[in-house]
Short mmCIF file of C-alpha atoms and ligand atoms in Angstrom, two decimals:
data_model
loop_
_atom_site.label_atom_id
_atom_site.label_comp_id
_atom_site.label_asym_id
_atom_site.label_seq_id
_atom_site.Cartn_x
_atom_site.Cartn_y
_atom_site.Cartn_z
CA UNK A 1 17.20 -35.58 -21.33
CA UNK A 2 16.58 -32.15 -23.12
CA UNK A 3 13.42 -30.70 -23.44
CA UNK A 4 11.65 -27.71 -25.45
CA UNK A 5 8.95 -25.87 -23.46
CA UNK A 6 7.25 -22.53 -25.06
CA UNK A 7 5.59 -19.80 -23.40
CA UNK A 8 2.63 -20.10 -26.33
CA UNK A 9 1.29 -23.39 -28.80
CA UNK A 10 -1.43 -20.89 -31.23
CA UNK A 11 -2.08 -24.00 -32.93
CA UNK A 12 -3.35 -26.05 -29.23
CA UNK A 13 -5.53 -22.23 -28.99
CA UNK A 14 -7.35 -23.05 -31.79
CA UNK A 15 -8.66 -26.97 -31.34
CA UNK A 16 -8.98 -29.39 -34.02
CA UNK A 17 -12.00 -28.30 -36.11
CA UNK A 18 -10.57 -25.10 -36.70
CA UNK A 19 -11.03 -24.98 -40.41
CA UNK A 20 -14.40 -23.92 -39.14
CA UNK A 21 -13.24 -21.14 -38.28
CA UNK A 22 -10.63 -20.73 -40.96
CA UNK A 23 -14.08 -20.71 -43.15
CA UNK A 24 -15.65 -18.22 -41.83
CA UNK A 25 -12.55 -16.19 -42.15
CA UNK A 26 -12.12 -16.66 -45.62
CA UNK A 27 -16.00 -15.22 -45.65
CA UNK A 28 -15.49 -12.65 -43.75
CA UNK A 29 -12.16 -11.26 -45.69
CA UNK A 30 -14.44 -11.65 -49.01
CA UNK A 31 -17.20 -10.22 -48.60
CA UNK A 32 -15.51 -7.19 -47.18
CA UNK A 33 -16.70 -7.69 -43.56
CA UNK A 34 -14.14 -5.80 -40.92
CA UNK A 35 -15.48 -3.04 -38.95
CA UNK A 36 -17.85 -2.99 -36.40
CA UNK A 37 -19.83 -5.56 -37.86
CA UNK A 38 -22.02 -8.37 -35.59
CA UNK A 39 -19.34 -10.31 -34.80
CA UNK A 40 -17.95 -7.79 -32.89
CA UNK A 41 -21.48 -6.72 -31.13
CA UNK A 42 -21.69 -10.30 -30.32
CA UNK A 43 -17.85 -10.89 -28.85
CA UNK A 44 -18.96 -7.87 -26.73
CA UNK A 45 -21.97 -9.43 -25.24
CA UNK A 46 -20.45 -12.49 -25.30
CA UNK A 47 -17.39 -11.26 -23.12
CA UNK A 48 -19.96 -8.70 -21.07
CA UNK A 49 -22.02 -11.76 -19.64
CA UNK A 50 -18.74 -13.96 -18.76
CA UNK A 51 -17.80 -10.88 -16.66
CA UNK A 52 -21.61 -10.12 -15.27
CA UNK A 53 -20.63 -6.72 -16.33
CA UNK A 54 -23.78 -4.49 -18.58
CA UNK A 55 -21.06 -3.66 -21.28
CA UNK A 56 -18.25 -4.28 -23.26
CA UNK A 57 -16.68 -2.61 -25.42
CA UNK A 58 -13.49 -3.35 -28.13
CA UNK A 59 -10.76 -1.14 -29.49
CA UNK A 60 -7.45 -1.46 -30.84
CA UNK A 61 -4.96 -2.80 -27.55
CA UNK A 62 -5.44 -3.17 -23.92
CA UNK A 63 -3.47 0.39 -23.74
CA UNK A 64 -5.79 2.60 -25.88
CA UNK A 65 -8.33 0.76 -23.39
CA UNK A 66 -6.78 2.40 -20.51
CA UNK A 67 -5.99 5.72 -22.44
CA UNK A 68 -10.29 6.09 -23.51
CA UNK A 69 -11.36 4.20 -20.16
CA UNK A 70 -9.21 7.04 -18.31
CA UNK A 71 -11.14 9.90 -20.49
CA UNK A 72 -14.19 8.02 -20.40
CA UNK A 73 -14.41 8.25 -16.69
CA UNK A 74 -13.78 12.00 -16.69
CA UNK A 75 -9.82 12.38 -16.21
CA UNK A 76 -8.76 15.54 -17.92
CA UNK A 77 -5.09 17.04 -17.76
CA UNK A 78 -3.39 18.05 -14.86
CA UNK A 79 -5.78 15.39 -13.30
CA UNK A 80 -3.62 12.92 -11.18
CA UNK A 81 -4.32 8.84 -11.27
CA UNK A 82 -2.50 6.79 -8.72
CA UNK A 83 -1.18 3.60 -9.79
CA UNK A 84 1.33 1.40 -8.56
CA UNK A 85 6.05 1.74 -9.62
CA UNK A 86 5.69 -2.18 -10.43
CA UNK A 87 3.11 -2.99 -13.50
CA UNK A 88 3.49 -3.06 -17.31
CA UNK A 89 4.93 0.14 -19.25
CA UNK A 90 1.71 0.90 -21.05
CA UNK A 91 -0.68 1.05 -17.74
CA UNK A 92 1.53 4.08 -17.08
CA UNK A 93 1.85 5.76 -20.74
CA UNK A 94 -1.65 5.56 -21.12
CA UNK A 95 -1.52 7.98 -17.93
CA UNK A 96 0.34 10.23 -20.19
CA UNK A 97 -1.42 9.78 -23.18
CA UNK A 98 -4.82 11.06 -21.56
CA UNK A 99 -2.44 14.11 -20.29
CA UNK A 100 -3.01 12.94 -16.43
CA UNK A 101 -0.33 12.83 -14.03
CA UNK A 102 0.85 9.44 -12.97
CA UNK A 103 1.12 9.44 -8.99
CA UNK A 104 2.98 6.10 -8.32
CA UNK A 105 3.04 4.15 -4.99
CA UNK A 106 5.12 1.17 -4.35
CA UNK A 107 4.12 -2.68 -4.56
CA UNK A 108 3.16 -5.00 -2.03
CA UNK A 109 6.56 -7.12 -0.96
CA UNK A 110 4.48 -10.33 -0.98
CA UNK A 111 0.86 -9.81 -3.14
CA UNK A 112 3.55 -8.03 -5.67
CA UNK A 113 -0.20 -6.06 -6.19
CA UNK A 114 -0.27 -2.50 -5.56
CA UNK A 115 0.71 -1.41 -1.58
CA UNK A 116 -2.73 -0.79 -0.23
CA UNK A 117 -1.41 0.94 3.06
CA UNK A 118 0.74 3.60 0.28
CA UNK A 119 -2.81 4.58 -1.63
CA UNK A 120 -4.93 6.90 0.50
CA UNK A 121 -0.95 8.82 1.51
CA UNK A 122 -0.83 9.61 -2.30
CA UNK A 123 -4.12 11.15 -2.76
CA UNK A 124 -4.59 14.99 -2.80
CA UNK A 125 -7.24 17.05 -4.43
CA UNK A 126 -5.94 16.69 -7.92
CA UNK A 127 -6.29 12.98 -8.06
CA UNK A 128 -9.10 11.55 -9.79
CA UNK A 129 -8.91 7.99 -10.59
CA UNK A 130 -7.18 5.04 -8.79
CA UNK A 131 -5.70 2.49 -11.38
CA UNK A 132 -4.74 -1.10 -9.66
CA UNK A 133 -3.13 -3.25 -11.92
CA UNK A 134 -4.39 -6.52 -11.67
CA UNK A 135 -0.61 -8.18 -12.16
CA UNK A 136 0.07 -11.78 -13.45
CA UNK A 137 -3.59 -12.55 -13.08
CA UNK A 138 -3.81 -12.44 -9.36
CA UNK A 139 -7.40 -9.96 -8.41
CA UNK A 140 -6.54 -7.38 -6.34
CA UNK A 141 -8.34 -7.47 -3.37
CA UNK A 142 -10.96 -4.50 -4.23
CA UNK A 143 -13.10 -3.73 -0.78
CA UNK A 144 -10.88 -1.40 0.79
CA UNK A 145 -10.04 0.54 -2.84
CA UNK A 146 -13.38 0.84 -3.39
CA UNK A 147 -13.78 2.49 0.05
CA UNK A 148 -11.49 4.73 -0.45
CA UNK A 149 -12.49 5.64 -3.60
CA UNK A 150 -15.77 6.48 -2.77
CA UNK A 151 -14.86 8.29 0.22
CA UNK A 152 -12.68 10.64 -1.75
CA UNK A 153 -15.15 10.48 -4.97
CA UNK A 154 -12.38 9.07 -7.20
CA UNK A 155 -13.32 6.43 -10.05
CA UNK A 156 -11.41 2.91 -10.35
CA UNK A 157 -10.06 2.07 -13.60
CA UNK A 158 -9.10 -1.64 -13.35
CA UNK A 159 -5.78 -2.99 -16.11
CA UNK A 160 -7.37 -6.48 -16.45
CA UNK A 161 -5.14 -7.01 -19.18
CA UNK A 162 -3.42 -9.66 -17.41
CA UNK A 163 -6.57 -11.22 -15.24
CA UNK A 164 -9.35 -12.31 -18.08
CA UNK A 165 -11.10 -14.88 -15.57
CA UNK A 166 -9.82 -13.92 -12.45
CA UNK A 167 -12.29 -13.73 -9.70
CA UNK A 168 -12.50 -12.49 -6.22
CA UNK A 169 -15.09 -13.67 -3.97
CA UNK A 170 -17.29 -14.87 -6.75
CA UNK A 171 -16.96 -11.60 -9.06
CA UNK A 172 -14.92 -11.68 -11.94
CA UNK A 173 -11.80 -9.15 -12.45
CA UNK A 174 -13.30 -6.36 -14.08
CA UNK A 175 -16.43 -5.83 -12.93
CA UNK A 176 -15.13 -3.84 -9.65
CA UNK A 177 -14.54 -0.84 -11.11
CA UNK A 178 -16.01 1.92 -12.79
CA UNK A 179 -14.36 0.67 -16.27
CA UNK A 180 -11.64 -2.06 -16.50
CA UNK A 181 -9.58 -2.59 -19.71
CA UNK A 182 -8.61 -5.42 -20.98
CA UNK A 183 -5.84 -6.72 -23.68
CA UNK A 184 -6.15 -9.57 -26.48
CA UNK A 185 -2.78 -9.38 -26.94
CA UNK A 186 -1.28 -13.04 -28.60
CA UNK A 187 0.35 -13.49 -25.11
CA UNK A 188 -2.70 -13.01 -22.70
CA UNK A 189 -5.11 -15.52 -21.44
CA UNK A 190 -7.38 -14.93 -24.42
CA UNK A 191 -5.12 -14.03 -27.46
CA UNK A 192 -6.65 -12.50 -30.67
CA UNK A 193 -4.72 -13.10 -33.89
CA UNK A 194 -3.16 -9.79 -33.31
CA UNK A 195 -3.56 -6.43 -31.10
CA UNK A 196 -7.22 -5.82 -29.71
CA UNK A 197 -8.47 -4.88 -26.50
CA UNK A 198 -11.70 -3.72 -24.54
CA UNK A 199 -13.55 -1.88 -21.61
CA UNK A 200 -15.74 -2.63 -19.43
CA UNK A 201 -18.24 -1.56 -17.67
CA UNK A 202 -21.83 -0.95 -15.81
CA UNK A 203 -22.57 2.74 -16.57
CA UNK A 204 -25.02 3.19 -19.12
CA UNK A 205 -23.08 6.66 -19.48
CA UNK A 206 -19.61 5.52 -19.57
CA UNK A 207 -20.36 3.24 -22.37
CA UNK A 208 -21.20 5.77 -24.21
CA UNK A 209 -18.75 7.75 -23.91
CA UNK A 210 -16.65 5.04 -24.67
CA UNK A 211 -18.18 4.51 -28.08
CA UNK A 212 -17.70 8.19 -29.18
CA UNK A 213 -13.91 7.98 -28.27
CA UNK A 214 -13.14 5.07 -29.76
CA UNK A 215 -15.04 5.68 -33.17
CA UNK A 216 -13.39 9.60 -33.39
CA UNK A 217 -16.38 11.14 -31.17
CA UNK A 218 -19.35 10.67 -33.73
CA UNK A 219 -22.77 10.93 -33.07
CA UNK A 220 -24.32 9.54 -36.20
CA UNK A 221 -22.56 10.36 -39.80
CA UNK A 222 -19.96 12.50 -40.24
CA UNK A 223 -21.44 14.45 -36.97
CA UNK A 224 -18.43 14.68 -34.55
CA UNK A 225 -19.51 15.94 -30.63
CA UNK A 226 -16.26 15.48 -29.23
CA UNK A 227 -12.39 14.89 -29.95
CA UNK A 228 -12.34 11.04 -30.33
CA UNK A 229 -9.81 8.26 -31.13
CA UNK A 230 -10.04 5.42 -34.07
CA UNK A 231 -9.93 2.90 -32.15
CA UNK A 232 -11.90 -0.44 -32.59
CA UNK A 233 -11.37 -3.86 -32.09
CA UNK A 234 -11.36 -5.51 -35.99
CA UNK A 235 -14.06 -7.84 -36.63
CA UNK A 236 -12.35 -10.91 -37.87
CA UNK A 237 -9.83 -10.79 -34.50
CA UNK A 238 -13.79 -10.65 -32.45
CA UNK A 239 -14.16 -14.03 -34.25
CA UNK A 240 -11.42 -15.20 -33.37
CA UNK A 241 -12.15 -14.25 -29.38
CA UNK A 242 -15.97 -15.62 -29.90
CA UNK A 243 -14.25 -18.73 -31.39
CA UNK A 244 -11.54 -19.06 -28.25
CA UNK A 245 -13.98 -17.75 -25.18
CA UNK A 246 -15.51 -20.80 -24.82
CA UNK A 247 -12.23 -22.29 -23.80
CA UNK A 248 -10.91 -19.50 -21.39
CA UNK A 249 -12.82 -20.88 -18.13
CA UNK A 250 -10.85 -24.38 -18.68
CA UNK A 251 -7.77 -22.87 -19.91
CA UNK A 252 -7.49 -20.77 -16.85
CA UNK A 253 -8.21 -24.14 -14.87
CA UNK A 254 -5.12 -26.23 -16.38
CA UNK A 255 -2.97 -22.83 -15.94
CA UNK A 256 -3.92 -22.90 -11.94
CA UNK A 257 -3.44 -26.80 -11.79
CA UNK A 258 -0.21 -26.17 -13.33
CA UNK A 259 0.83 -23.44 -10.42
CA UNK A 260 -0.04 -25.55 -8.20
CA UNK A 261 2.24 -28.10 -9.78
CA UNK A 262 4.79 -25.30 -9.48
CA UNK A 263 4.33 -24.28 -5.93
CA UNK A 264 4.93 -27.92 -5.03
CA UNK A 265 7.32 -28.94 -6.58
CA UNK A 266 9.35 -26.51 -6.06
CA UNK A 267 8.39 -25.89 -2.69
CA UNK A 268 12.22 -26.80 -1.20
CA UNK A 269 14.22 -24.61 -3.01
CA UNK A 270 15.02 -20.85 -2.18
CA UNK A 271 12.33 -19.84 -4.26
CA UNK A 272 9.46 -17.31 -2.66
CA UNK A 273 6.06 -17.24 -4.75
CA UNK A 274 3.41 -14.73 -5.59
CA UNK A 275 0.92 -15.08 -1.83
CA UNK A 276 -2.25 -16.69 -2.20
CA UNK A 277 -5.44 -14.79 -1.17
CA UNK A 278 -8.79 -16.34 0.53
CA UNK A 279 -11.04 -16.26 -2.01
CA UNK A 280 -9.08 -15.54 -5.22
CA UNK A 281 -9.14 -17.25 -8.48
CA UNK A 282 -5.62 -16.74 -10.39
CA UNK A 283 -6.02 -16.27 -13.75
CA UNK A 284 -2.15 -17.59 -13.92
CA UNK A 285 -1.05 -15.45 -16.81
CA UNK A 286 2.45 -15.43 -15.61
CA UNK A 287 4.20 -17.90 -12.82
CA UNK A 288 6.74 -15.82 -11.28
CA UNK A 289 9.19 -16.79 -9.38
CA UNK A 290 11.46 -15.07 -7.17
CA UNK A 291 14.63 -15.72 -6.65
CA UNK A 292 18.36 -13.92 -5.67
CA UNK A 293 19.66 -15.74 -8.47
CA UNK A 294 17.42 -14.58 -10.95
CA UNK A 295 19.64 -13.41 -14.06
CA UNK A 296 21.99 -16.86 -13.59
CA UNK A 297 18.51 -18.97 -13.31
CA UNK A 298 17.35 -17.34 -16.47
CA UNK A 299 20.05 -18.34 -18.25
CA UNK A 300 20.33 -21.82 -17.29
CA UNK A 301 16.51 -22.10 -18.06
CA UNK A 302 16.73 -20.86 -21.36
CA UNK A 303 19.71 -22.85 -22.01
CA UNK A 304 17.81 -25.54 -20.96
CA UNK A 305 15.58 -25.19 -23.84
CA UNK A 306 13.22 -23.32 -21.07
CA UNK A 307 11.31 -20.47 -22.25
CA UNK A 308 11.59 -18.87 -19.20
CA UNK A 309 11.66 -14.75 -19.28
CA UNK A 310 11.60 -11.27 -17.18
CA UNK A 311 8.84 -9.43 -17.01
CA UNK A 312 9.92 -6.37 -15.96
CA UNK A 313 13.25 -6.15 -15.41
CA UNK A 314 12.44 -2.20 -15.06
CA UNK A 315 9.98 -0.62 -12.85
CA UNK A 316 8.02 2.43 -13.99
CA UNK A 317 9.83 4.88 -12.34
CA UNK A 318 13.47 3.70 -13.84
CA UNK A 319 12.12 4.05 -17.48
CA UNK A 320 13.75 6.65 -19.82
CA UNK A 321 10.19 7.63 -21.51
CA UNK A 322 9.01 8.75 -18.26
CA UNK A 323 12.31 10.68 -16.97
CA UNK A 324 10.60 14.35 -17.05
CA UNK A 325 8.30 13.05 -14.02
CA UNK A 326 11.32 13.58 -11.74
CA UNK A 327 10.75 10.14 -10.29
CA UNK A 328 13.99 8.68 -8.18
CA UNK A 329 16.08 5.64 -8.20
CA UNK A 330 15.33 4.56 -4.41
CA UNK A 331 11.68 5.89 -4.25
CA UNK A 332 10.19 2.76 -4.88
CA UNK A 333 12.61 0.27 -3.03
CA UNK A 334 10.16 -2.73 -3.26
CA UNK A 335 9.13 -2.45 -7.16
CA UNK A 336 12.81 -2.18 -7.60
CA UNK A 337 13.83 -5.34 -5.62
CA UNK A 338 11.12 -7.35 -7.69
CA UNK A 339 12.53 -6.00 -10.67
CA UNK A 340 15.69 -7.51 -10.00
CA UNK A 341 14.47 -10.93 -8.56
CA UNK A 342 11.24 -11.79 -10.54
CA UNK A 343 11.53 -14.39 -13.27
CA UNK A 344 8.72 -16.09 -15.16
CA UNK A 345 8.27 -19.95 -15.89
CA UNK A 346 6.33 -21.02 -18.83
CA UNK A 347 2.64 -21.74 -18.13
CA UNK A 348 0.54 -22.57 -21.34
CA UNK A 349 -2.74 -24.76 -20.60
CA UNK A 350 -1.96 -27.67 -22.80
CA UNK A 351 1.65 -28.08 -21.06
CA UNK A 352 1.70 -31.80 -20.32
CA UNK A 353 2.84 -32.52 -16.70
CA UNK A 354 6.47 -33.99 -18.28
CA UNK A 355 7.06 -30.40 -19.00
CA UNK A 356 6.32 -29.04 -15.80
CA UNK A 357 8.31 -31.99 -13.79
CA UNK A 358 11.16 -31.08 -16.84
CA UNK A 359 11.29 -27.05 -15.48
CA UNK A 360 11.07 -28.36 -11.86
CA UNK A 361 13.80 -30.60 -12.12
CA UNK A 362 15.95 -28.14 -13.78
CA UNK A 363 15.39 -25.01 -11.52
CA UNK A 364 16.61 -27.59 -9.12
CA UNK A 365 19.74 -28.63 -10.98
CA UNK A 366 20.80 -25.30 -10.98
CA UNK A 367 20.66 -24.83 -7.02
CA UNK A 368 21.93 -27.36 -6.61
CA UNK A 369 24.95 -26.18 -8.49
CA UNK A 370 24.69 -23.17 -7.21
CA UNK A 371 25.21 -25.05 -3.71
CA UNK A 372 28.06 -27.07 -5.05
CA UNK A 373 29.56 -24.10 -5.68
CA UNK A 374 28.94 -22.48 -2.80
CA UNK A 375 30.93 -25.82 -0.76
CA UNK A 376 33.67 -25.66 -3.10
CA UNK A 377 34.75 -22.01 -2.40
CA UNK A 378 34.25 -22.55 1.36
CA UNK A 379 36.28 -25.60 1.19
CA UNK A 380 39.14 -23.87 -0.91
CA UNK A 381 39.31 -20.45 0.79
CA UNK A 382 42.08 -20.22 3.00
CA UNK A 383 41.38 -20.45 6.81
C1 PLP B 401 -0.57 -6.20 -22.08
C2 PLP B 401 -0.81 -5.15 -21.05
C3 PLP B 401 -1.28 -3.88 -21.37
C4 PLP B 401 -1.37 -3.36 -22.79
O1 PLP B 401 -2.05 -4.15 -23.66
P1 PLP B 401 -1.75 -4.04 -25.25
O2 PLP B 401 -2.90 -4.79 -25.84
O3 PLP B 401 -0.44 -4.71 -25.48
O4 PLP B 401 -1.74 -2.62 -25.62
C5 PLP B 401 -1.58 -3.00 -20.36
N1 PLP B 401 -1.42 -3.35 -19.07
C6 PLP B 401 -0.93 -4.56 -18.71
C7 PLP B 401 -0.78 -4.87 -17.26
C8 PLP B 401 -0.60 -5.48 -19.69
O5 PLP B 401 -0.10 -6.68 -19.33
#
């Protein structure tokens, strides 16, 4: 029997009595209220004490978050920021943006985090910030970062944009470092109705900063102190994020019951799976997979009626926009190999267990196709 199973239900995101909120809206788009208004000071505490971080702060995306987190924190060009060949275009063009250098080392073969034995081996005495990416919602493990970092007198910049609710050892992803960014992207764990994003943090000073870049460096009216962006996250999307907050811790529940769903039963198959860390909590953005087969699976899947997808098919250093940083095919032979084999199965917290047992059973059909196959050639090849 033929199923349909989406990456994303909005409608599920927004619970029954949402003509509350629909209400409110409707207020809010009449009486002309959209910029920096309460309801974005209050998603911002709101958000600050789910972290247990002293402030938050919203802009436009999750990657002019990194791009005024980065100059918040002091990096000025010709600076260099390590960060790892495997993570999301924008954690690296916001690199570029703030005119840093982007100093890449490779991924972990089994965390697919950053390669924690690579990071102090990349450092020199241009290098100001370390940038982990905290990828698919899986915390990286921050001790030994932080040690480093300190040792050398580098910041951390976290890219939570994937990781709203992770935790590690009882503190929440993005609270680690000396800002993290996040993303309200529609696809994240907590989706505004549109782009938004925000930093975080527990300098008094940083914040600050932070609020002169993103509101084009002014110090009261019309009194500019330094060269700023425009860059705040809209009030009516902070509604919406106040309105779906509430929701996240459980959300990010059903998305870990459903990996664990995942992990089991597909636990037979030639499949490998992100590792699992002592004291982590996932925040299960994405369920990768990983997998030889991964282009053929893809297709089955989505023939299927599967939404299943790629993310990334390229790493960092393979992508055009960044060809003048001289980076070479080969350099990074583990991002590259996960480029090639990682796949993503849909994970949505109102997926009903039908639809997980649905994906399960077809990732199997297809090996055991593949298999088939396999027998078929051997049997027919001559001897
Ligand atoms: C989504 C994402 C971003 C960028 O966020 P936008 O809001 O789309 O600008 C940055 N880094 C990572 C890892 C992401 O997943």
């Amino acid at each position: 029997m033929r199923m349909k199973v989406p990456r994303y239900n909005y409608r599920s995101q927004f619970g029954e009595n949402s003509e509350v909120l629909f209400t409110e809206i409707r207020e809010m788009l009449l009486a002309g209220q959209y910029i920096l208004t309460d309801h974005v000071a209050r998603f911002e505490r709101e958000f600050g004490d789910y972290l247990g971080v002293r402030h938050v702060h919203g802009v436009n995306s999750g990657t002019d978050a990194l791009l005024i987190a980065l100059q918040a924190v002091g990096v000025k060009p010709g600076d260099e920021v390590v960060t790892q060949a495997n993570t999301f275009y924008a954690t690296v063009a916001a690199i570029r943006l703030s005119g840093a250098t982007p100093v890449l080392v490779d991924a972990d073969e089994d965390s697919f985090l950053i390669d924690q034995t690579q990071v102090a081996g990349a450092i020199t005495e241009r290098t100001r910030v370390i940038l982990p990416v905290h990828l698919y919602g899986k915390p990286t493990p921050m001790r030994t970062l932080s040690a480093l970092a300190a040792r050398h007198g580098l910041r951390i910049v976290e890219d939570a944009a994937q990781a709203h609710g992770a935790c590690m050892e009882d503190r929440m992803a993005g609270s680690f470092g000396d800002a993290a960014c996040f993303s309200f992207h529609p696809s994240k764990n907590l989706a505004a109705a549109g782009d938004g994003g925000a930093i975080s943090t527990n300098s008094d000073e940083i914040a600050k900063r932070i609020c002169l870049l993103r509101e084009l460096g002014q110090h009261g009216q019309n009194n500019h102190v330094v060269l700023g962006f425009n860059s705040k996250l809209d009030a009516i999307q902070a509604r919406v994020l106040s309105w779906k907050l509430p929701q996240l811790e459980a959300w990010n529940q059903r998305r870990s019951s459903i990996a664990a769903m995942y992990r089991d039963g597909l636990r037979e198959l030639p499949i490998r799976f992100q590792s699992m860390t002592p004291g982590e909590k996932h925040a299960y953005h994405l369920f990768q997979i990983r997998t030889g087969e991964r282009d053929a699976l893809v297709a089955h899947l989505q023939q299927s009626g599967i939404d299943a997808v790629i993310r990334y098919p390229s790493p960092i250093h393979l992508q055009e926009a960044f060809a003048d940083c001289n980076w070479r095919r080969g350099q990074f032979p583990v991002a590259e190999r996960l480029a090639k084999e990682l796949m993503c199965l849909p994970i949505r917290p109102d997926m009903s267990a039908a639809e997980v047992e649905y994906v399960c059973e077809q990732v199997a059909l297809f090996f055991k196709r593949q298999s088939a196959r396999l027998h078929q050639l051997e049997s027919a090849a001559p001897v």
